[in-house]
XYZ file of C-alpha atoms in Angstrom:
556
model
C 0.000 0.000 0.000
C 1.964 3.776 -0.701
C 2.327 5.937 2.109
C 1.923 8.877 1.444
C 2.629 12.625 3.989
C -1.248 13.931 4.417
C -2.207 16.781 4.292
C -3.098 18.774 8.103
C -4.863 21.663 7.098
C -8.382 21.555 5.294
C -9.770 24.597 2.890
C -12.349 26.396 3.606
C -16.065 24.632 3.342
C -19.557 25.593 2.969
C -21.589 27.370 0.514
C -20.372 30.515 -1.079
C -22.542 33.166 -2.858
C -21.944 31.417 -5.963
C -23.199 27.749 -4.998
C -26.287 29.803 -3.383
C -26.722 31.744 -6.701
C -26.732 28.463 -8.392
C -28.863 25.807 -5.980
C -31.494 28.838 -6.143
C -31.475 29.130 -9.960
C -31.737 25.286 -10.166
C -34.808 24.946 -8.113
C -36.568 27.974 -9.761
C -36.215 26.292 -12.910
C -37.758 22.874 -11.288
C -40.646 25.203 -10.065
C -40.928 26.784 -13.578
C -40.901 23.261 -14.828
C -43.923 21.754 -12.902
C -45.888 25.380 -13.310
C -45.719 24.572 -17.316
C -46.738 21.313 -16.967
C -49.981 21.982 -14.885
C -51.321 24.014 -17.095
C -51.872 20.857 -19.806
C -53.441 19.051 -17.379
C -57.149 18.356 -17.592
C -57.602 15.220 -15.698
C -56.140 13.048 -13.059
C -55.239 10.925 -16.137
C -52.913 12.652 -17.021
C -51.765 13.946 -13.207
C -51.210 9.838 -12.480
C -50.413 8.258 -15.432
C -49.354 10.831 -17.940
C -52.544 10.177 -20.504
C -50.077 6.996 -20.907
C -48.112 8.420 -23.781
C -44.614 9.351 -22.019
C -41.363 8.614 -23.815
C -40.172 5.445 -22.854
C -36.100 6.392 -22.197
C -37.598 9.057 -20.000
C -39.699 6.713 -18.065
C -36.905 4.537 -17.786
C -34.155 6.806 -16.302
C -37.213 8.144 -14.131
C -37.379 4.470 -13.206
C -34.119 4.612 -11.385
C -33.406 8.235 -10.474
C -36.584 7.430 -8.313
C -36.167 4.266 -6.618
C -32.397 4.497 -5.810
C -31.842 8.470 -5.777
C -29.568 9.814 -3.322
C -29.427 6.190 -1.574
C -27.250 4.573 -4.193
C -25.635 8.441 -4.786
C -24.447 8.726 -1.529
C -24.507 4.813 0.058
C -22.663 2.977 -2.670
C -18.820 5.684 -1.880
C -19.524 4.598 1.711
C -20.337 0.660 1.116
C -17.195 0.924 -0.602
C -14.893 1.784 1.801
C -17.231 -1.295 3.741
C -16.509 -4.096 1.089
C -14.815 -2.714 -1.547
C -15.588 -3.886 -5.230
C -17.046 -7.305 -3.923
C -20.854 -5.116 -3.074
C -20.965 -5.136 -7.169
C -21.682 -9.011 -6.850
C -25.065 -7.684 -6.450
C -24.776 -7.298 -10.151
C -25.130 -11.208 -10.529
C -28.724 -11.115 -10.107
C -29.271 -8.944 -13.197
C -29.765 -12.431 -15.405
C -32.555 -13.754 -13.319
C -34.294 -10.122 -12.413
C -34.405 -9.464 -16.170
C -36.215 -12.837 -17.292
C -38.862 -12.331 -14.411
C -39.583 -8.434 -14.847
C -39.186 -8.232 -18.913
C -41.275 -11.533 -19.198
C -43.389 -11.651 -15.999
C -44.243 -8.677 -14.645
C -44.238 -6.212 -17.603
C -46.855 -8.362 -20.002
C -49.207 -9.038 -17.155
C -49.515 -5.474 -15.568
C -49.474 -3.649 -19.240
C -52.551 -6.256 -19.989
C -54.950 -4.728 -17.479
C -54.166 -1.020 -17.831
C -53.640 0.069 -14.341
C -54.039 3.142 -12.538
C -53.480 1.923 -8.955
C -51.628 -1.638 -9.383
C -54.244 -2.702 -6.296
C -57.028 -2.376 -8.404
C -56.150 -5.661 -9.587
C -56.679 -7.589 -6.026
C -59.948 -6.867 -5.674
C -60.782 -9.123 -8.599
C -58.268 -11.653 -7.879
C -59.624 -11.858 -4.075
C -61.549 -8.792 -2.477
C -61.433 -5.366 -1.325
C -59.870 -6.446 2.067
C -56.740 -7.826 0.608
C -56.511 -4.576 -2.076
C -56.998 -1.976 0.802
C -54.355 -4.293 3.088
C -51.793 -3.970 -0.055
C -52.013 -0.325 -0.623
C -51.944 0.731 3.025
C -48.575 -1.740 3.021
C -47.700 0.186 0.038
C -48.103 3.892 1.301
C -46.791 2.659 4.610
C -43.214 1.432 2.434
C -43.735 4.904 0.285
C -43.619 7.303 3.324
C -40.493 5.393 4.883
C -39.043 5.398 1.389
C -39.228 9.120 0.979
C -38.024 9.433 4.625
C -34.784 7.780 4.132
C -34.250 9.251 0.865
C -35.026 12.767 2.201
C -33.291 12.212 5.330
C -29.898 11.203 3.416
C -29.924 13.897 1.542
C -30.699 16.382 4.148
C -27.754 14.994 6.066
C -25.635 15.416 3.067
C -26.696 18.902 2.505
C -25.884 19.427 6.160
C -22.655 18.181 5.968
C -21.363 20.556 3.317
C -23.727 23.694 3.665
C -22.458 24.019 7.634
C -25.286 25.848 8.549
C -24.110 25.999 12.103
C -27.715 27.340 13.081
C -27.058 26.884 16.866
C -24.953 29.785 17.356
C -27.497 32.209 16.460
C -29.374 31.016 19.436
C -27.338 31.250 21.937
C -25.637 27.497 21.888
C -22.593 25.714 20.917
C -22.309 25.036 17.267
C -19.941 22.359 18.620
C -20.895 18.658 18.587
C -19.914 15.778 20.372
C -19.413 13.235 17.749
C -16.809 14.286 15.851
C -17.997 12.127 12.869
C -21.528 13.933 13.097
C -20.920 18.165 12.301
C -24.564 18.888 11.750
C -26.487 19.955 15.026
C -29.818 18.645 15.213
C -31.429 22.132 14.611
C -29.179 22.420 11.098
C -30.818 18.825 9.924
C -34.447 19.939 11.078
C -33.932 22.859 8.886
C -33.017 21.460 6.367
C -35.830 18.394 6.535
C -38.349 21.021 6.650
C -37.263 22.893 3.876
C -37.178 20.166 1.613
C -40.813 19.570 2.412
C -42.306 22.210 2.331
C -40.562 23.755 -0.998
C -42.134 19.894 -2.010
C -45.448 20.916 -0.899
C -45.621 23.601 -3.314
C -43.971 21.757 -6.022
C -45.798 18.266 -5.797
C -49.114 19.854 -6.341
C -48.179 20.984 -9.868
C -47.211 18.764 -12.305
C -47.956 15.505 -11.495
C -46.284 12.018 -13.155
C -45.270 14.204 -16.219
C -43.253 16.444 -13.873
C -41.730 14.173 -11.646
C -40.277 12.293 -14.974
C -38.629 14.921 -16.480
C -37.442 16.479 -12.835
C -35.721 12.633 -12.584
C -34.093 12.930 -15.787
C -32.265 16.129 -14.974
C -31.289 14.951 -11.897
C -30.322 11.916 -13.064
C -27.872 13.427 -15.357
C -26.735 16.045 -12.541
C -25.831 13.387 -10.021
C -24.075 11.553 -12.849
C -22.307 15.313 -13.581
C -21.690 15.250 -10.099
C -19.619 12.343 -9.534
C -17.352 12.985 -12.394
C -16.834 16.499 -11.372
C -15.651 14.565 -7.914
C -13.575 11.899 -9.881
C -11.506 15.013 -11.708
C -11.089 16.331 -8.389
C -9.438 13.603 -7.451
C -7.518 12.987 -10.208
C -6.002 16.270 -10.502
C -5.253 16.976 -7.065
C -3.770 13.653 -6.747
C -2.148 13.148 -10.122
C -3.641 10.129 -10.312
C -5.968 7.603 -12.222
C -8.593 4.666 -11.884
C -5.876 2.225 -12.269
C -4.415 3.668 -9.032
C -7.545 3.737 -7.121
C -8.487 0.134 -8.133
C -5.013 -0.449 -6.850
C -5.521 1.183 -3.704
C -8.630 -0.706 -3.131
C -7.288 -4.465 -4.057
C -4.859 -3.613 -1.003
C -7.464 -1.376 1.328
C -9.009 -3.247 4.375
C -12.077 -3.949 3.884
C -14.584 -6.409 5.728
C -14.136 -9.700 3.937
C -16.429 -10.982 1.585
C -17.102 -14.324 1.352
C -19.349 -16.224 -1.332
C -21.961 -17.984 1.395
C -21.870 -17.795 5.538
C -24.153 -19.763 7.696
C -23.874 -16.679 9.849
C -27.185 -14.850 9.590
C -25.852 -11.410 10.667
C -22.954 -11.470 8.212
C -24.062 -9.072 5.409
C -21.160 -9.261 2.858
C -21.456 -12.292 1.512
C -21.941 -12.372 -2.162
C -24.850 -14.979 -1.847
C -26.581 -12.098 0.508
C -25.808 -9.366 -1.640
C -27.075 -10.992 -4.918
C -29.989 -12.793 -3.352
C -30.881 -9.319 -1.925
C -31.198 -7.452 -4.532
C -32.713 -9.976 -6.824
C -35.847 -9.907 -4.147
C -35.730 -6.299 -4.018
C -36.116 -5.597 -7.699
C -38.231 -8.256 -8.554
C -40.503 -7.323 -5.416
C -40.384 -3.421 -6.031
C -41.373 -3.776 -10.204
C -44.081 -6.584 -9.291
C -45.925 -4.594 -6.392
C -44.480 -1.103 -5.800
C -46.946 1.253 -7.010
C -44.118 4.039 -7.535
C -42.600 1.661 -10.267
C -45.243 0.165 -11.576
C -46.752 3.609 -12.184
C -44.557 4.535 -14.388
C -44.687 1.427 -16.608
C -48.494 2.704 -16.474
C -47.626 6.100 -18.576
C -46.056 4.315 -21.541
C -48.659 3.010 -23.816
C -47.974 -0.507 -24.543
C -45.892 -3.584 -23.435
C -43.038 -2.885 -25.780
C -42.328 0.661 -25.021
C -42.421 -0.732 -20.877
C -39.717 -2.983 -21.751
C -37.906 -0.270 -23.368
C -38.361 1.513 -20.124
C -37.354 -0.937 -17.941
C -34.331 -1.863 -20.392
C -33.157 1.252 -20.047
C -33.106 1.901 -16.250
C -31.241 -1.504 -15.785
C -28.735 -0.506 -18.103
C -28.703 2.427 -16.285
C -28.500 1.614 -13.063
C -25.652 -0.997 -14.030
C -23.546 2.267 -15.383
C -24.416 3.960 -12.258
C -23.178 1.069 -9.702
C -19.726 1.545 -11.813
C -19.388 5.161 -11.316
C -20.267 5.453 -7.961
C -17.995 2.522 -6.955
C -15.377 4.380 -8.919
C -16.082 7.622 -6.803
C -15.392 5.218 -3.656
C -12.476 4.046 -4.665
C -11.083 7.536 -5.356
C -12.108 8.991 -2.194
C -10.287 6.354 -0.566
C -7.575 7.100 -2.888
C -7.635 10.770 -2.395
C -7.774 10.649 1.803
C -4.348 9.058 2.336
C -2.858 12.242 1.145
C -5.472 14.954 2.363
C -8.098 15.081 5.106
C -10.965 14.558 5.867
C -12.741 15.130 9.027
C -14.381 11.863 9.080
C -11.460 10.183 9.089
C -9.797 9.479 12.227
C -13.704 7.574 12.607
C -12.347 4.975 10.938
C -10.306 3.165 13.079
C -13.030 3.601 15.648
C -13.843 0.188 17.669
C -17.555 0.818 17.835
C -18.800 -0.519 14.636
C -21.835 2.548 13.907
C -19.549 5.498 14.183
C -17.550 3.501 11.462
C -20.195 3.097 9.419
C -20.974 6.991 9.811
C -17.589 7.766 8.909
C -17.695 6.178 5.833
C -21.104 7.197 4.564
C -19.572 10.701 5.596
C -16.989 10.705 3.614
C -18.274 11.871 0.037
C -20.273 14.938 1.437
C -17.400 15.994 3.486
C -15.467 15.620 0.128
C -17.916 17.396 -1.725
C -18.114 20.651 1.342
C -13.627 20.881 1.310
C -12.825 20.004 -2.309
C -15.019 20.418 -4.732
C -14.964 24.138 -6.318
C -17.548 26.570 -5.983
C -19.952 26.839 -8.273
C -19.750 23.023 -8.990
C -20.463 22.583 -4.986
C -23.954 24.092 -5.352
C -24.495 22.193 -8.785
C -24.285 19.386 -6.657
C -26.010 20.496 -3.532
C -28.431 21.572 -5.617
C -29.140 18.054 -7.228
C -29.080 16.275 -4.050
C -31.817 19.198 -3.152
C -33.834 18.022 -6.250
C -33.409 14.365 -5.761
C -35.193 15.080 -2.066
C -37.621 17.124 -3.864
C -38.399 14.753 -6.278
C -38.475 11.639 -4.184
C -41.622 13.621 -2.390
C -42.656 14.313 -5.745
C -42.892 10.702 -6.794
C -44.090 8.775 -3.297
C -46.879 11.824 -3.196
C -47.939 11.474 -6.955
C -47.716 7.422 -6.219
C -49.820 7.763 -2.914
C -52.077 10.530 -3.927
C -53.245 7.699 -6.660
C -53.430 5.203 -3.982
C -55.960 7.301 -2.263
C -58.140 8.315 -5.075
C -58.333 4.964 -7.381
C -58.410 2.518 -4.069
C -60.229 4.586 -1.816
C -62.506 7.605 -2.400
C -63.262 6.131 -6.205
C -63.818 2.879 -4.290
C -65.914 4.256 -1.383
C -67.704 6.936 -2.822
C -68.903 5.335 -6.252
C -71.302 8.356 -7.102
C -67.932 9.781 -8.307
C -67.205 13.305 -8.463
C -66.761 15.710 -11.611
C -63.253 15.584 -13.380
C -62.463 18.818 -12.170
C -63.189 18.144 -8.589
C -60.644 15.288 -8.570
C -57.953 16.740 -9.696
C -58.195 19.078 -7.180
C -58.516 16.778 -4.561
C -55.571 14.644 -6.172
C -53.164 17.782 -5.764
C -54.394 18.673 -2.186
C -53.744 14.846 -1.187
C -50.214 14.920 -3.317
C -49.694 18.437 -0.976
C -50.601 16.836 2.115
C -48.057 14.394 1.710
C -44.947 16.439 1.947
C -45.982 17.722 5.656
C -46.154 13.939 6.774
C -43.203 13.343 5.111
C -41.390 16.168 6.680
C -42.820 14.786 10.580
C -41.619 11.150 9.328
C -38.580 12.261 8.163
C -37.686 14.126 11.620
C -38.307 10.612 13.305
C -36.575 9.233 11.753
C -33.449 10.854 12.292
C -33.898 10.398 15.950
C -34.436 7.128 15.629
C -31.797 6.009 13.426
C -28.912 8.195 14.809
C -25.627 5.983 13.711
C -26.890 3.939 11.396
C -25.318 3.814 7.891
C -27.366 4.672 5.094
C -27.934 0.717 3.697
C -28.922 -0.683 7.192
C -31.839 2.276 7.505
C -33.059 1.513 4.191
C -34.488 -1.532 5.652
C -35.595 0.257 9.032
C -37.520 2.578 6.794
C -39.176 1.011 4.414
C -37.530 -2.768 3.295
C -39.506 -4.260 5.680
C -42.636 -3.744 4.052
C -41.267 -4.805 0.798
C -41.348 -8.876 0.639
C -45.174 -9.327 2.107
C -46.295 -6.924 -0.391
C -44.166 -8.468 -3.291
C -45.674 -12.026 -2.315
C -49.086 -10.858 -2.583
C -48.825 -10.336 -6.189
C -46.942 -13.390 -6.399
C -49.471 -15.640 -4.757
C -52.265 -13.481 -6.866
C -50.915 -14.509 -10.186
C -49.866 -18.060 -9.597
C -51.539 -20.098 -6.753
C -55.031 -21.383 -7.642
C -55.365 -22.256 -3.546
C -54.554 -18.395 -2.849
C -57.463 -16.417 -1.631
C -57.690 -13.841 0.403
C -58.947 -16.220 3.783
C -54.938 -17.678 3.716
C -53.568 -14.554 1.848
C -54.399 -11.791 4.676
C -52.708 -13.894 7.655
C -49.605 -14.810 5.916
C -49.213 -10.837 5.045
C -49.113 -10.485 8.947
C -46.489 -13.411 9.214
C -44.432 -11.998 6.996
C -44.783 -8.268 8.194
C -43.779 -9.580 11.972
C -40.752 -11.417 10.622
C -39.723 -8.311 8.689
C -40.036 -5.903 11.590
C -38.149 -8.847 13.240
C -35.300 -9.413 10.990
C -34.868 -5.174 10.446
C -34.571 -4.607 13.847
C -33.337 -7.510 15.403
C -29.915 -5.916 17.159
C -32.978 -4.213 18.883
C -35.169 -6.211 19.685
C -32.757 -9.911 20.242
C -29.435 -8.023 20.511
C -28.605 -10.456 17.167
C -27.723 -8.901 14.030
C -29.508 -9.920 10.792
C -28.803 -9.660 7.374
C -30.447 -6.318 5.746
C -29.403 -7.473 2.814
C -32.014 -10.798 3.357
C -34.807 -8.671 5.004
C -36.938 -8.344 2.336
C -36.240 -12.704 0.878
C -36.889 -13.325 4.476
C -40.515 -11.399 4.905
C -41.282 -12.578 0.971
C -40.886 -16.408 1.885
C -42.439 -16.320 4.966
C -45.576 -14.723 3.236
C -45.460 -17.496 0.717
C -44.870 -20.378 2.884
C -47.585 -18.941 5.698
C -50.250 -18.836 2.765
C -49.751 -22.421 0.873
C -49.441 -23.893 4.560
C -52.585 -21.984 5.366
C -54.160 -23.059 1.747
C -53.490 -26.551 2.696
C -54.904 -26.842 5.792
C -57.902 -24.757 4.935
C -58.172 -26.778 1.809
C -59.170 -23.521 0.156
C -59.433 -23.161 -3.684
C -59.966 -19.549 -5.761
C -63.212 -19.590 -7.691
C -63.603 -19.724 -11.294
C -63.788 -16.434 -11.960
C -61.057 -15.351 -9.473
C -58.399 -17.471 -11.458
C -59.192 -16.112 -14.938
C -56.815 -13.337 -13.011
C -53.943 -15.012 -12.810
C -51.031 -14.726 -14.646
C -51.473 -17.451 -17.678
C -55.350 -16.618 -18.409
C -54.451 -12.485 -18.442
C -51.447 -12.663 -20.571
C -52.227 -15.423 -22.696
C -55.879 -13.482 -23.398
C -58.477 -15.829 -22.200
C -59.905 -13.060 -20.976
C -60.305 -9.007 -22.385
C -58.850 -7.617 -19.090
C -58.558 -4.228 -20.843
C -60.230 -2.346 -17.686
C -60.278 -4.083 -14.273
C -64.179 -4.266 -13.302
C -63.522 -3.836 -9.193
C -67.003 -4.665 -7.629
């Protein structure tokens, strides 16, 4: 490994005029973006689905930008410094994802032209098990947009230093030394996110939030090769030397398979864990599925989905790059977080590392490009509220209030209700967001992904599973298993809490998703149920093969 003399002195960080001049032009132009949009809209057609004629590559880098956001942007530096290039084995499940999603999911759901993917329940079982799926759903939306909102907010804090304290009379100061945003700085923050969101959200609808993804898509991507040339020219040095660097860095070993439940970086867990995830998130998640919903036919959502995995693939790349750089790039210069790595206590570790890149990004990076980047981790916040409220608002309207109140309301009427719902959203958000961060102090930004939201992911993804391919699936064996599998993943994400044993979050959502599935055939079998005929012309083979004209979904 070269030793190199490091650097004792760090520049000056924070926001200058400049990066304010530019985060402030940035979002004006979002806001300009969404007012534009609103004013085509004429129904909540086109505020949830996009009158289904969005360009597919759009939909498709939407696709990503929304699900993994400033997660992946900001988790994947840190989980490098964790297990090095060995977290891209998660890249071995791409065979097996593509073959269920391209030839599963995408035919069936285009078939019975969606607005709310729960619509589809109801005739498969009843309105119990649709209502149970689409609370589960919002319930995973709203901790989804927490931990996106909350990493980014802690980023923001990070290398904006508000330092918000002093002007009331306190110590800017904080204990952790790993931790330089004061709880008052993150609240802030939080808030502003939201409620700029609130504003925002109610405008343009799916349209909006599409076209907000794909410039922030390309900003983040911007972003991390501005950070990359950083590197490279401060250190005269290249990828070769930072893959280098890495082979020899210490990272937690990664093994192929462990019998140990709590080791996380094996490459069996990592694979196995995201195959669940994205099979589970594009067969149930309303937020993806939705957008498959504003293409107009199966080909174009293949093109869609085609297109975010080979995004996400060239993503994964650059951001493990950006890891291995950083790691690079702090054995000459410093970096606050630092001296947290050679910590004994395993979460201020983990805190170090995921603060590493924003620290990088508040010293290093120059000023202008700083608030490029601050403001795109802004946006990605914004638009993550934008997409879980657009994705819940349609929850609430096609499951609920269409459902309850049948007499139905004028078109006009809706829409308005649709973008008060969508507004509503972002002040829940902002409440769940805050508790969050209390809750979760120390935790690195994978493990809270599955104390947010994962958790609801697996029973939700075997619902759909069990809908479209058990005949002895109804909803008398299909409600309990949903509550076996949500009590085993509330177990298995916090069970350092609750059993003082670590688990897997990389197996969370397999975990929840098989006990779901094994609770409901057990169940099945000793019930000796059996779906009706007309229940099982909803399954999988009679939809897609076209036994049946499923062209609207008849709820009743």
């Amino acid at each position: 490994m070269p030793i190199f003399a490091a650097e004792t002195s760090l520049p000056n960080g924070g926001l200058t005029t400049l990066d304010l001049v530019v985060i402030g032009l940035y979002l004006a132009g979002m806001l300009c973006m969404g007012f534009v949009i609103a004013m085509r809209q004429k129904s909540t057609d086109d505020f949830f689905v996009g009158g289904r004629n969005l360009p597919a590559w759009a939909v498709g880098v939407s696709i990503l930008a929304s699900l993994l956001s400033t997660i992946t942007y900001l988790g994947m530096p840190g989980e490098m410094f964790r297990t090095g290039i060995g977290f891209l084995t998660r890249q071995l499940s791409i065979p097996v994802v593509l073959v269920v999603v391209w030839f599963l999911w995408i035919p069936f759901f285009m078939k019975l032209r969606l607005t709310s993917a729960y619509e589809y329940l109801e005739v498969r079982f009843n309105y119990a098990v649709r209502a149970t799926a689409a609370v589960i759903c919002m319930l995973l939306i709203f901790g989804w947009m927490a931990v996106v909102v909350l990493t980014a907010s802690r980023a923001m804090g990070e290398i904006a230093n508000l330092q918000l304290d002093q002007y009331f009379g306190e110590s800017a100061a904080v204990v952790d030394t790993q931790i330089a945003t004061s709880d008052l700085d993150l609240h802030v923050i939080i808030a502003a996110v939201g409620m700029f969101s609130v504003l925002y959200t109610t405008l343009g609808g799916i349209r909006a939030v599409v076209w907000t993804d794909v410039i922030q898509f390309f900003i983040l991507i911007a972003g991390a090769f501005v950070a990359m040339g950083v590197v490279a020219s401060m250190t005269d040095s290249g990828l070769s030397d930072w893959f280098q660097y890495s082979q020899e860095y210490k990272h937690e070993q990664v093994e192929w398979f462990s019998w140990d439940i709590g080791n996380r970086s094996t490459v069996f867990s990592i694979a196995i864990g995201m195959c669940f995830w994205i099979i589970c998130t594009h067969g149930s998640n309303q937020v993806a599925l939705q957008r498959y919903f504003a293409v107009k036919d199966i080909r174009a959502a293949r093109k869609s989905y085609l297109v975010s995995a080979l995004a996400s693939f060239g993503l994964s790349l650059v951001l493990a790059a950006v890891g291995m750089s950083i790691m690079y790039f702090i054995a000459q210069h410093d970096l606050p977080a630092e001296v947290g790595l050679t910590s004994p206590e395993m979460t201020t570790v983990r805190t170090a590392q995921d603060n590493m890149f924003p620290q990088f990004i508040r010293y290093y990076i120059p000023s202008g490009l700083r608030g490029m980047v601050v403001a795109a981790l802004f946006a990605a916040a914004m638009s993550t509220i934008d997409s879980g409220s657009n994705s819940v608002s349609t929850i609430l309207t096609v499951d609920f209030f269409r459902r309850l109140y049948p007499e139905g309301r004028t078109i006009a009427s809706e829409l308005k209700l649709a973008r008060t719902v969508t507004a509503t959203m972002g002040i829940i958000v902002v409440v769940c967001t805050i508790g969050l961060y209390h809750a979760s102090k120390g935790t690195d930004i994978i493990s809270l992904c599955q104390k947010g939201f994962n958790m609801f992911l697996g029973p939700l993804g075997a619902i759909f599973v069990l809908a479209m391919f058990s005949r002895r699936a109804t909803a008398a064996t299909v409600l309990p298993a949903v509550v076996v599998g949500e009590l085993v993943g509330i177990c298995s994400s916090y069970s350092n809490e609750l059993f003082g044993k670590e688990f897997s979050t990389h197996m969370v959502v397999p975990a929840s998703w098989a006990a779901t599935i094994v609770s409901s055939l057990v169940l099945s079998t000793l019930l000796r149920t059996l779906a009706n005929d007309k229940q099982q012309q909803w399954m999988w083979r009679p939809v897609v093969r076209g036994a049946r004209d499923p062209n609207v979904v008849e709820a009743g």
